Structure formats: C-alpha cells, structure tokens
Amino acid sequence: MAQHTEQPPMDTTRRFIRIHRERANGFIEFEFAIGEPDVFAELILSRQAFDEFCVANAVEVLPPRPASADKSDWDWRLTDVTRALLQNK
C-alpha cells in the first residue's frame, strides 16, 4: 500500500530572488518567487528599483543556478529567447 505523506503548507511570507546577470546598462535580470523557489517569474529592474524591491519584499537571495549541459526543451528563460533572436538577425 502506498503511503501518503503530507506536504507542509507553502509559506507565502517567504520571498526569493535568484540573480541571473547585471546588464551593462545597469538593469538586473532575476527570478522572483513567493513561497516556493522553483515557481518564479522573471523580472528585469534598474539597480535602484531592484534594491528597493528586495528591501520591500524582504527577499532571501538564492545561489545562481548551476550550468546544466543536458538542458531539456523546457529549460529556457526569456533571455535565452532574446539571445537566440539577436543571433539570427
């Protein structure tokens, strides 16, 4: 018989960011998540707005994602699409 284990409730008071890169123009590309670090939105803000955003949300900073050599078709971000489009011009 399969044993059912209950998941703890999601803590929506926890806020996470993971920085991808800082652009030459000063904008920060990052992931923002509430409650669960693996469910996130990609955002881009100026350095000042980013700093204010982090303070206002009392974020926890996550380490960068490891580079994966075996990316699946689902492992892409909006910046990957932008780079691909620019390369094809």
PDB file of N, CA and C in Angstrom, residues 12 14-20 29-43 45 50 53-54 56-60 62:
ATOM      1  N   THR A  12       3.853  31.584   2.256  1.00  0.00           N
ATOM      2  CA  THR A  12       3.818  32.717   1.322  1.00  0.00           C
ATOM      3  C   THR A  12       4.458  33.978   1.889  1.00  0.00           C
ATOM      4  N   ARG A  14       7.596  33.910   2.678  1.00  0.00           N
ATOM      5  CA  ARG A  14       8.978  33.822   2.204  1.00  0.00           C
ATOM      6  C   ARG A  14       9.045  34.289   0.755  1.00  0.00           C
ATOM      7  N   ARG A  15      10.009  35.154   0.463  1.00  0.00           N
ATOM      8  CA  ARG A  15      10.208  35.705  -0.875  1.00  0.00           C
ATOM      9  C   ARG A  15      11.650  35.408  -1.291  1.00  0.00           C
ATOM     10  N   PHE A  16      11.837  34.987  -2.531  1.00  0.00           N
ATOM     11  CA  PHE A  16      13.152  34.588  -3.001  1.00  0.00           C
ATOM     12  C   PHE A  16      13.525  35.328  -4.276  1.00  0.00           C
ATOM     13  N   ILE A  17      14.817  35.604  -4.431  1.00  0.00           N
ATOM     14  CA  ILE A  17      15.321  36.084  -5.717  1.00  0.00           C
ATOM     15  C   ILE A  17      16.551  35.256  -6.084  1.00  0.00           C
ATOM     16  N   ARG A  18      16.760  35.128  -7.389  1.00  0.00           N
ATOM     17  CA  ARG A  18      17.966  34.499  -7.919  1.00  0.00           C
ATOM     18  C   ARG A  18      18.420  35.387  -9.069  1.00  0.00           C
ATOM     19  N   ILE A  19      19.580  36.016  -8.920  1.00  0.00           N
ATOM     20  CA  ILE A  19      20.081  36.917  -9.951  1.00  0.00           C
ATOM     21  C   ILE A  19      20.699  36.117 -11.088  1.00  0.00           C
ATOM     22  N   HIS A  20      20.328  36.511 -12.314  1.00  0.00           N
ATOM     23  CA  HIS A  20      20.929  35.876 -13.498  1.00  0.00           C
ATOM     24  C   HIS A  20      22.104  36.683 -14.001  1.00  0.00           C
ATOM     25  N   GLU A  29      18.688  41.238 -14.240  1.00  0.00           N
ATOM     26  CA  GLU A  29      17.783  40.153 -14.637  1.00  0.00           C
ATOM     27  C   GLU A  29      17.750  39.156 -13.482  1.00  0.00           C
ATOM     28  N   PHE A  30      16.539  38.825 -13.021  1.00  0.00           N
ATOM     29  CA  PHE A  30      16.447  37.924 -11.870  1.00  0.00           C
ATOM     30  C   PHE A  30      15.120  37.183 -11.848  1.00  0.00           C
ATOM     31  N   GLU A  31      15.096  36.127 -11.052  1.00  0.00           N
ATOM     32  CA  GLU A  31      13.880  35.363 -10.788  1.00  0.00           C
ATOM     33  C   GLU A  31      13.319  35.847  -9.452  1.00  0.00           C
ATOM     34  N   PHE A  32      12.002  35.899  -9.349  1.00  0.00           N
ATOM     35  CA  PHE A  32      11.339  36.250  -8.097  1.00  0.00           C
ATOM     36  C   PHE A  32      10.301  35.184  -7.805  1.00  0.00           C
ATOM     37  N   ALA A  33      10.346  34.643  -6.596  1.00  0.00           N
ATOM     38  CA  ALA A  33       9.407  33.592  -6.205  1.00  0.00           C
ATOM     39  C   ALA A  33       8.817  33.895  -4.836  1.00  0.00           C
ATOM     40  N   ILE A  34       7.587  33.458  -4.651  1.00  0.00           N
ATOM     41  CA  ILE A  34       6.901  33.594  -3.367  1.00  0.00           C
ATOM     42  C   ILE A  34       6.567  32.189  -2.873  1.00  0.00           C
ATOM     43  N   GLY A  35       7.096  31.847  -1.696  1.00  0.00           N
ATOM     44  CA  GLY A  35       6.744  30.577  -1.071  1.00  0.00           C
ATOM     45  C   GLY A  35       7.497  29.367  -1.578  1.00  0.00           C
ATOM     46  N   GLU A  36       7.758  29.280  -2.858  1.00  0.00           N
ATOM     47  CA  GLU A  36       8.409  28.119  -3.470  1.00  0.00           C
ATOM     48  C   GLU A  36       9.424  28.608  -4.495  1.00  0.00           C
ATOM     49  N   PRO A  37      10.712  28.422  -4.244  1.00  0.00           N
ATOM     50  CA  PRO A  37      11.739  28.980  -5.130  1.00  0.00           C
ATOM     51  C   PRO A  37      11.692  28.473  -6.569  1.00  0.00           C
ATOM     52  N   ASP A  38      11.123  27.295  -6.798  1.00  0.00           N
ATOM     53  CA  ASP A  38      11.112  26.735  -8.148  1.00  0.00           C
ATOM     54  C   ASP A  38       9.934  27.202  -9.001  1.00  0.00           C
ATOM     55  N   VAL A  39       9.044  27.988  -8.434  1.00  0.00           N
ATOM     56  CA  VAL A  39       7.929  28.566  -9.184  1.00  0.00           C
ATOM     57  C   VAL A  39       8.135  30.076  -9.149  1.00  0.00           C
ATOM     58  N   PHE A  40       8.618  30.622 -10.262  1.00  0.00           N
ATOM     59  CA  PHE A  40       9.081  32.005 -10.240  1.00  0.00           C
ATOM     60  C   PHE A  40       8.654  32.764 -11.484  1.00  0.00           C
ATOM     61  N   ALA A  41       8.783  34.075 -11.376  1.00  0.00           N
ATOM     62  CA  ALA A  41       8.591  34.974 -12.524  1.00  0.00           C
ATOM     63  C   ALA A  41       9.949  35.604 -12.815  1.00  0.00           C
ATOM     64  N   GLU A  42      10.220  35.828 -14.097  1.00  0.00           N
ATOM     65  CA  GLU A  42      11.453  36.500 -14.484  1.00  0.00           C
ATOM     66  C   GLU A  42      11.188  38.001 -14.543  1.00  0.00           C
ATOM     67  N   LEU A  43      12.065  38.778 -13.925  1.00  0.00           N
ATOM     68  CA  LEU A  43      11.904  40.221 -13.881  1.00  0.00           C
ATOM     69  C   LEU A  43      13.199  40.910 -14.273  1.00  0.00           C
ATOM     70  N   LEU A  45      14.835  44.839 -13.573  1.00  0.00           N
ATOM     71  CA  LEU A  45      14.673  46.148 -12.946  1.00  0.00           C
ATOM     72  C   LEU A  45      16.007  46.895 -12.969  1.00  0.00           C
ATOM     73  N   PHE A  50      15.636  47.533  -8.234  1.00  0.00           N
ATOM     74  CA  PHE A  50      15.917  46.185  -7.741  1.00  0.00           C
ATOM     75  C   PHE A  50      16.215  46.224  -6.242  1.00  0.00           C
ATOM     76  N   PHE A  53      13.048  46.906  -4.394  1.00  0.00           N
ATOM     77  CA  PHE A  53      12.202  45.718  -4.488  1.00  0.00           C
ATOM     78  C   PHE A  53      12.635  44.680  -3.454  1.00  0.00           C
ATOM     79  N   CYS A  54      13.948  44.447  -3.360  1.00  0.00           N
ATOM     80  CA  CYS A  54      14.469  43.450  -2.420  1.00  0.00           C
ATOM     81  C   CYS A  54      14.168  43.830  -0.976  1.00  0.00           C
ATOM     82  N   ALA A  56      11.716  45.920   0.084  1.00  0.00           N
ATOM     83  CA  ALA A  56      10.264  45.905   0.285  1.00  0.00           C
ATOM     84  C   ALA A  56       9.721  44.486   0.451  1.00  0.00           C
ATOM     85  N   ASN A  57      10.358  43.516  -0.213  1.00  0.00           N
ATOM     86  CA  ASN A  57       9.889  42.133  -0.147  1.00  0.00           C
ATOM     87  C   ASN A  57      10.668  41.276   0.844  1.00  0.00           C
ATOM     88  N   ALA A  58      11.662  41.852   1.515  1.00  0.00           N
ATOM     89  CA  ALA A  58      12.492  41.110   2.479  1.00  0.00           C
ATOM     90  C   ALA A  58      12.910  39.757   1.883  1.00  0.00           C
ATOM     91  N   VAL A  59      13.566  39.827   0.725  1.00  0.00           N
ATOM     92  CA  VAL A  59      13.875  38.615  -0.033  1.00  0.00           C
ATOM     93  C   VAL A  59      15.019  37.812   0.560  1.00  0.00           C
ATOM     94  N   GLU A  60      14.998  36.519   0.262  1.00  0.00           N
ATOM     95  CA  GLU A  60      16.117  35.622   0.526  1.00  0.00           C
ATOM     96  C   GLU A  60      16.826  35.445  -0.811  1.00  0.00           C
ATOM     97  N   LEU A  62      18.978  33.507  -3.382  1.00  0.00           N
ATOM     98  CA  LEU A  62      19.350  32.134  -3.697  1.00  0.00           C
ATOM     99  C   LEU A  62      20.631  32.127  -4.523  1.00  0.00           C
TER     100      LEU A  62
END
